[in-house]
Short mmCIF file of N, CA, C and O in Angstrom, two decimals:
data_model
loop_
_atom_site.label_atom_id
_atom_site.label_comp_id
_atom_site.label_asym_id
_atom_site.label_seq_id
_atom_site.Cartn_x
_atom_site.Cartn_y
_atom_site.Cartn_z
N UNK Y 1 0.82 -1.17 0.00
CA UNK Y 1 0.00 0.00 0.00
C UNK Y 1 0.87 1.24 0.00
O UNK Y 1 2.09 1.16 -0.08
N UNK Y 2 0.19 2.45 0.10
CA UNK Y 2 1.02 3.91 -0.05
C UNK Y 2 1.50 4.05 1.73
O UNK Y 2 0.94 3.54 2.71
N UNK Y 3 2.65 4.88 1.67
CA UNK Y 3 3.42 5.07 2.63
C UNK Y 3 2.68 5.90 3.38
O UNK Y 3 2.00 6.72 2.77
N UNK Y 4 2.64 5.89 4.35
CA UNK Y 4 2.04 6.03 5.52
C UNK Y 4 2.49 7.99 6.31
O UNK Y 4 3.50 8.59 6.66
N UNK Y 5 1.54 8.16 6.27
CA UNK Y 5 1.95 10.01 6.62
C UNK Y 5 2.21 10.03 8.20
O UNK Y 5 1.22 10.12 8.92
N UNK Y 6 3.34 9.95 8.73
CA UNK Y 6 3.74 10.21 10.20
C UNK Y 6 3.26 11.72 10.81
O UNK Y 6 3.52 12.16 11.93
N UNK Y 7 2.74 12.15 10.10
CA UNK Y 7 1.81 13.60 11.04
C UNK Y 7 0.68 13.57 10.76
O UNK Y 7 0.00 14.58 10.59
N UNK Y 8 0.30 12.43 10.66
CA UNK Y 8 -1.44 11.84 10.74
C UNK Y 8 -2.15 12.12 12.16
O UNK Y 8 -3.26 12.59 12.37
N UNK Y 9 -0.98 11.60 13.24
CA UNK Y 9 -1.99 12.02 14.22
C UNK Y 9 -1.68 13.45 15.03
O UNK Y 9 -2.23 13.64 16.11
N UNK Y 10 -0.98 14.21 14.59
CA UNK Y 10 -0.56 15.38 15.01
C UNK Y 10 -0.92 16.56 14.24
O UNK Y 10 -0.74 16.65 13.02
N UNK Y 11 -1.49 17.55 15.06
CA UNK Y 11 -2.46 19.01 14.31
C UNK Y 11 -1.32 19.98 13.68
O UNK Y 11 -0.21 20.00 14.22
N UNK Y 12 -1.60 20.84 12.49
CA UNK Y 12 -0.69 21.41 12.47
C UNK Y 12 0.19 22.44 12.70
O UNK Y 12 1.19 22.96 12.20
N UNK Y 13 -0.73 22.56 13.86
CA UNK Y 13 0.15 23.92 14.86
C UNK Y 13 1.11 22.88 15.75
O UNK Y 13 2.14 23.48 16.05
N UNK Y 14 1.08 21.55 16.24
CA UNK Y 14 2.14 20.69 16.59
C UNK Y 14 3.82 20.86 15.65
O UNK Y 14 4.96 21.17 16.00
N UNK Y 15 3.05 20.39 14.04
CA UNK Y 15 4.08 20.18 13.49
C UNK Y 15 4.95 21.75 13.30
O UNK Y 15 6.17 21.68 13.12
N UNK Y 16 4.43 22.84 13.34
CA UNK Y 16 4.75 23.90 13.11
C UNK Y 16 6.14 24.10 13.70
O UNK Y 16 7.29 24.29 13.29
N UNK Y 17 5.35 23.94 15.10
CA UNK Y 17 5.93 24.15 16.26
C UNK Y 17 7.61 23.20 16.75
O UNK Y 17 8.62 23.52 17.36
N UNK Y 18 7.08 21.87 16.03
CA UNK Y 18 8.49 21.29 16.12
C UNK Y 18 9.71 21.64 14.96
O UNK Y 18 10.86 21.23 15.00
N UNK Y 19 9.26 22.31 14.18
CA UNK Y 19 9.88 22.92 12.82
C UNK Y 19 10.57 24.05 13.53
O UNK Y 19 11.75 24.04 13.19
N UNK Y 20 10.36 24.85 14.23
CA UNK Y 20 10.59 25.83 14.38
C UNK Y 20 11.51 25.73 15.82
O UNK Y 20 12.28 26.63 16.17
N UNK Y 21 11.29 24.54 16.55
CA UNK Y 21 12.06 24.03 17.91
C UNK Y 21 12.86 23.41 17.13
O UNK Y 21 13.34 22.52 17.84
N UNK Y 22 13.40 23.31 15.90
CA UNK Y 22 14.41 22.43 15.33
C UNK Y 22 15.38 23.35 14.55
O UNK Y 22 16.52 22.99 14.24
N UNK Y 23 14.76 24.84 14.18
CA UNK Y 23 15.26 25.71 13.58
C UNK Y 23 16.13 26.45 14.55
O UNK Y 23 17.25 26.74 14.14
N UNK Y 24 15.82 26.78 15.69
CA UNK Y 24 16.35 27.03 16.86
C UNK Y 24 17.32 26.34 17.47
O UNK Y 24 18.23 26.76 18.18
N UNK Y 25 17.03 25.06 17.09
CA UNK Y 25 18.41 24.45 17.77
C UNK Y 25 19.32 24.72 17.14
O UNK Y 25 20.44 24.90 17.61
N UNK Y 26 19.07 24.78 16.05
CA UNK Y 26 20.81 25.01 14.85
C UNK Y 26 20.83 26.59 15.11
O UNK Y 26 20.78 27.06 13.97
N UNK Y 27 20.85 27.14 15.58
CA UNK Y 27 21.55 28.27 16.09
C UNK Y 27 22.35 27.80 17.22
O UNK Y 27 22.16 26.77 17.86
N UNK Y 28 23.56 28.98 17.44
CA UNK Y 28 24.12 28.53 18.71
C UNK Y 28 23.74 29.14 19.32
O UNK Y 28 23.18 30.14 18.88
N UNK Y 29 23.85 28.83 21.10
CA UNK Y 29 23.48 29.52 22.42
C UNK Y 29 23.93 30.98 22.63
O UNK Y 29 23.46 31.52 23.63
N UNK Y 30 24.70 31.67 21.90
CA UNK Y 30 25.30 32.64 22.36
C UNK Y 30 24.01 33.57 21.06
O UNK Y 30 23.33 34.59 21.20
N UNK Y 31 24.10 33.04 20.42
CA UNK Y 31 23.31 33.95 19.33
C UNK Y 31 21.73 33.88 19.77
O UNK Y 31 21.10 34.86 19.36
N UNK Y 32 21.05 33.04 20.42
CA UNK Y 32 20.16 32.78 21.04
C UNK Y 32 19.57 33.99 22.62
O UNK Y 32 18.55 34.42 23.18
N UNK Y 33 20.72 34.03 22.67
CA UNK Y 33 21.16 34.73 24.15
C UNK Y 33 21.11 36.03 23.93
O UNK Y 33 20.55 36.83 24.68
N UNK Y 34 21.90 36.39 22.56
CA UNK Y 34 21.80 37.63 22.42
C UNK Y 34 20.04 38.05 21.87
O UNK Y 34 19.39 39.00 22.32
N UNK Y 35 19.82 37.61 21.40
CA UNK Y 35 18.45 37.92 20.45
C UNK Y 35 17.71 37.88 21.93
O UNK Y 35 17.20 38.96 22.26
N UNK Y 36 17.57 36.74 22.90
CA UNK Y 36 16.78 37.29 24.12
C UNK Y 36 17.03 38.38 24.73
O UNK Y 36 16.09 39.01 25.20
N UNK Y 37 18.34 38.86 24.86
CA UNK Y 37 19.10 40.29 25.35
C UNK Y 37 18.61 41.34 24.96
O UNK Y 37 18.32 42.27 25.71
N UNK Y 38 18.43 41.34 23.46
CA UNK Y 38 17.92 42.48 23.19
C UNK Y 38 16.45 43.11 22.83
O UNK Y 38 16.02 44.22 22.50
N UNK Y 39 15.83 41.60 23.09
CA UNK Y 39 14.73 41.37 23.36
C UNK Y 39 13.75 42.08 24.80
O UNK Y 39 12.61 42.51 24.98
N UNK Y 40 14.95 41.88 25.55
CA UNK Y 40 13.98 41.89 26.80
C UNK Y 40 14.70 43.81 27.17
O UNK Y 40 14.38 44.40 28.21
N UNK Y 41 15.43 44.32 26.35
CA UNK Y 41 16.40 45.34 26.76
C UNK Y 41 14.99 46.18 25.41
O UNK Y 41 14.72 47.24 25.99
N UNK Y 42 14.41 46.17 24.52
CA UNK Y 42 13.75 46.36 23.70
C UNK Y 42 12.64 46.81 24.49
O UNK Y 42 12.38 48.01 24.57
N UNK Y 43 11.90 45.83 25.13
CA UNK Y 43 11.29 45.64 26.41
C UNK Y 43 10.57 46.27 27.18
O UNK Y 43 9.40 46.63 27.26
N UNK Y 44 12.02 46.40 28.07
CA UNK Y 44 12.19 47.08 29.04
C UNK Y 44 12.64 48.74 28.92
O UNK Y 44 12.70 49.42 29.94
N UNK Y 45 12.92 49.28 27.67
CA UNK Y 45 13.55 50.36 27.13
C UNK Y 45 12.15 51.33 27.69
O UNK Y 45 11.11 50.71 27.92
N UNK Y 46 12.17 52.43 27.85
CA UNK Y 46 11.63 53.52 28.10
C UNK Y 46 10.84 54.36 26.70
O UNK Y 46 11.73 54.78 25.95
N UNK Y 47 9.33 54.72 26.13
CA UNK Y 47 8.94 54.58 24.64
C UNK Y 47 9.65 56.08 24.95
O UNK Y 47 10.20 56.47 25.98
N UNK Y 48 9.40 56.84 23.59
CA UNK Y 48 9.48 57.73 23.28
C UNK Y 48 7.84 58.73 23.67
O UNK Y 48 7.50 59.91 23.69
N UNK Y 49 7.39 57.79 23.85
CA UNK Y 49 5.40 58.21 23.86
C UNK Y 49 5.92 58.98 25.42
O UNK Y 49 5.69 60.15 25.72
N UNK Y 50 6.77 57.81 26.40
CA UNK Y 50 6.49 58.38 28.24
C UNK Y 50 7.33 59.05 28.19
O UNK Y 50 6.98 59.93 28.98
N UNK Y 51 9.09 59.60 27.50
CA UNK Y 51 9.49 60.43 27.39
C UNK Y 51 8.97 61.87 26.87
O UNK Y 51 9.30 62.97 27.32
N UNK Y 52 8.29 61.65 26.05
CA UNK Y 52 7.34 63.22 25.89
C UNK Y 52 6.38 63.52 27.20
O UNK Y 52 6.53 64.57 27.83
N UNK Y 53 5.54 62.71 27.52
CA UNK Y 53 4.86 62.35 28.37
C UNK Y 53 5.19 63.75 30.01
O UNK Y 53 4.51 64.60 30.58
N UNK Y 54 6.81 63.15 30.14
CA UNK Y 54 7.14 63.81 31.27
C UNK Y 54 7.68 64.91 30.98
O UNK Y 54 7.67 65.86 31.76
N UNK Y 55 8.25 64.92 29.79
CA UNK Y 55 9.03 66.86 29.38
C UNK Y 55 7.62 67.61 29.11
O UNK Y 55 7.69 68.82 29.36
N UNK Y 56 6.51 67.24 28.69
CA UNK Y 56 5.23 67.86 28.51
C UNK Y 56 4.90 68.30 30.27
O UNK Y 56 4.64 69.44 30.64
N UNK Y 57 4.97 67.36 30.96
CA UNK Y 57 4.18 67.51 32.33
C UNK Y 57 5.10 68.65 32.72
O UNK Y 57 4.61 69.71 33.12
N UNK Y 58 6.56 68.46 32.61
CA UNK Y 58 6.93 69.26 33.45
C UNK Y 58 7.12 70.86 32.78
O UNK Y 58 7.19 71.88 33.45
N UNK Y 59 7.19 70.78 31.31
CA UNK Y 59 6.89 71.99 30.91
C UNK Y 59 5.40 72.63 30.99
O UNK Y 59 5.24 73.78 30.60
N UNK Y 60 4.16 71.75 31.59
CA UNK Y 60 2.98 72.77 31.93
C UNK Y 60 3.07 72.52 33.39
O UNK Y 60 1.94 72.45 33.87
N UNK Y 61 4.14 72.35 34.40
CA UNK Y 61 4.25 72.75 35.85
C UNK Y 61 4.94 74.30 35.56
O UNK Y 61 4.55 75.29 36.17
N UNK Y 62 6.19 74.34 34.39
CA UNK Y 62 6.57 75.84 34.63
C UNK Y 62 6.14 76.92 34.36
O UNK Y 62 6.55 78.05 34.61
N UNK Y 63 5.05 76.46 33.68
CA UNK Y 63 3.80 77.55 32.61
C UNK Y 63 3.24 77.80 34.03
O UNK Y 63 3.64 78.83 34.57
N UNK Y 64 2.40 77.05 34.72
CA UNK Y 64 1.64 77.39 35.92
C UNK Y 64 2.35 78.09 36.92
O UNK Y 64 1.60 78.38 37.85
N UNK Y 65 3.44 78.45 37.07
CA UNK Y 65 4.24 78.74 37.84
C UNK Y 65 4.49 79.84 37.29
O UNK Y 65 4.26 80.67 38.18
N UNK Y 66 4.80 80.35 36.42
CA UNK Y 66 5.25 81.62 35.61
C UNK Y 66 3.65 82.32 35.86
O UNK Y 66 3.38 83.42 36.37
N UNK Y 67 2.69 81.25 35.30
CA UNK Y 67 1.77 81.78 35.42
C UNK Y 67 1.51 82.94 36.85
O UNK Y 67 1.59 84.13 37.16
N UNK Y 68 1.21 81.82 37.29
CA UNK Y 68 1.14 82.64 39.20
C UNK Y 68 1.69 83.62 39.48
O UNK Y 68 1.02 84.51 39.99
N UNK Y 69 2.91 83.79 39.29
CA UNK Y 69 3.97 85.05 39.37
C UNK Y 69 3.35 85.90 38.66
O UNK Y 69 2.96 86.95 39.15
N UNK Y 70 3.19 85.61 37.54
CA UNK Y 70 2.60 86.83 36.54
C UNK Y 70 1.56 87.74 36.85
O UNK Y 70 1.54 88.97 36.92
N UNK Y 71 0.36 86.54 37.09
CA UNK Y 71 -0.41 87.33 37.67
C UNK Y 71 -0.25 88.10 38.91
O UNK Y 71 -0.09 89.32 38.91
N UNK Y 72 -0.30 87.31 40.06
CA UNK Y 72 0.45 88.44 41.09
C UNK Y 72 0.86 89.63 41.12
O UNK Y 72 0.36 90.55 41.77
N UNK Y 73 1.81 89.67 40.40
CA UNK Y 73 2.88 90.69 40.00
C UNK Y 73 2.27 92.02 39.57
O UNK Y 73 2.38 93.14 40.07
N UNK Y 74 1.40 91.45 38.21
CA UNK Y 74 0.46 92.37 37.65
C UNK Y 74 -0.60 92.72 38.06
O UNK Y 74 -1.33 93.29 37.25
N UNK Y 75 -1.08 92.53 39.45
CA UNK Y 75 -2.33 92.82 39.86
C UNK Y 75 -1.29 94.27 41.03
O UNK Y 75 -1.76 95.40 41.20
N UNK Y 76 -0.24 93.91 41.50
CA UNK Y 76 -0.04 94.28 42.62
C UNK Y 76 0.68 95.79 41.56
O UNK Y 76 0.62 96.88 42.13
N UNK Y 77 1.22 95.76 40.28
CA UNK Y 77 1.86 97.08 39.26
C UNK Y 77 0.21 97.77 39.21
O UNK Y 77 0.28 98.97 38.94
N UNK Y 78 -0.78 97.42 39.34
CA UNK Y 78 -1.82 97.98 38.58
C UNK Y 78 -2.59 98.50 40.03
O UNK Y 78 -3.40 99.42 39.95
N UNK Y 79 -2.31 97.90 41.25
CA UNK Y 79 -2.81 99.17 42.41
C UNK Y 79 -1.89 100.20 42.04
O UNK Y 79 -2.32 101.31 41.71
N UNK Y 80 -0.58 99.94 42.05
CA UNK Y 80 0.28 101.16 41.90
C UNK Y 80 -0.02 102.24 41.27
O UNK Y 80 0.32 103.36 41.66
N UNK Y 81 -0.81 101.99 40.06
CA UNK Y 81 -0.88 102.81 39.57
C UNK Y 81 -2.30 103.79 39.25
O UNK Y 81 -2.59 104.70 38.47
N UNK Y 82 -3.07 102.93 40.48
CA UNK Y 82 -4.72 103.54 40.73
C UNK Y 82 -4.38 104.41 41.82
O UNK Y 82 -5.24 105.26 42.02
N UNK Y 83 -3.34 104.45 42.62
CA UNK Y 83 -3.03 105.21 43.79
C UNK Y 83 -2.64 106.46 43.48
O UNK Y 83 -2.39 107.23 44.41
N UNK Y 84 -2.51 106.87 42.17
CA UNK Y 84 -2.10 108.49 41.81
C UNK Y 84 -3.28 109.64 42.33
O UNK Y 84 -3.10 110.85 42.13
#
């Protein structure tokens, strides 16, 4: 009879999966190591989205702050000058 298909009883996200655990092995460990390295350093990296994030926050803390002064300032020039 015809030869017999050995991933008959296995789905093919199984066989995928051992294709790809076999592709991996023929790499070496150090090259493996690195690709997780920069993987998890990728990661863990800080976006560019939360770096704006905080130069935004802290440039509308110095606006509010300038603010305050400002006003102040200008309320207290403008008795000065109702007192003539």
């Amino acid at each position: 009879m015809g030869k017999k298909d050995s991933s008959l009883g296995r789905a093919p996200v199984d066989q995928y999966r051992k294709q790809i655990g076999q592709q991996d092995s023929k790499k070496s460990k150090s090259a493996l190591k690195a690709t997780r390295l920069q993987a998890e350093a990728k990661k863990n990296a800080p976006g560019i989205k939360d770096v704006l994030l905080v130069i935004v926050a802290i440039l509308f803390f110095l606006l509010c702050v300038y603010a305050f002064f400002y006003l102040n300032l200008s309320t207290e020039l403008d008795l000065d000058v109702d007192v003539d």
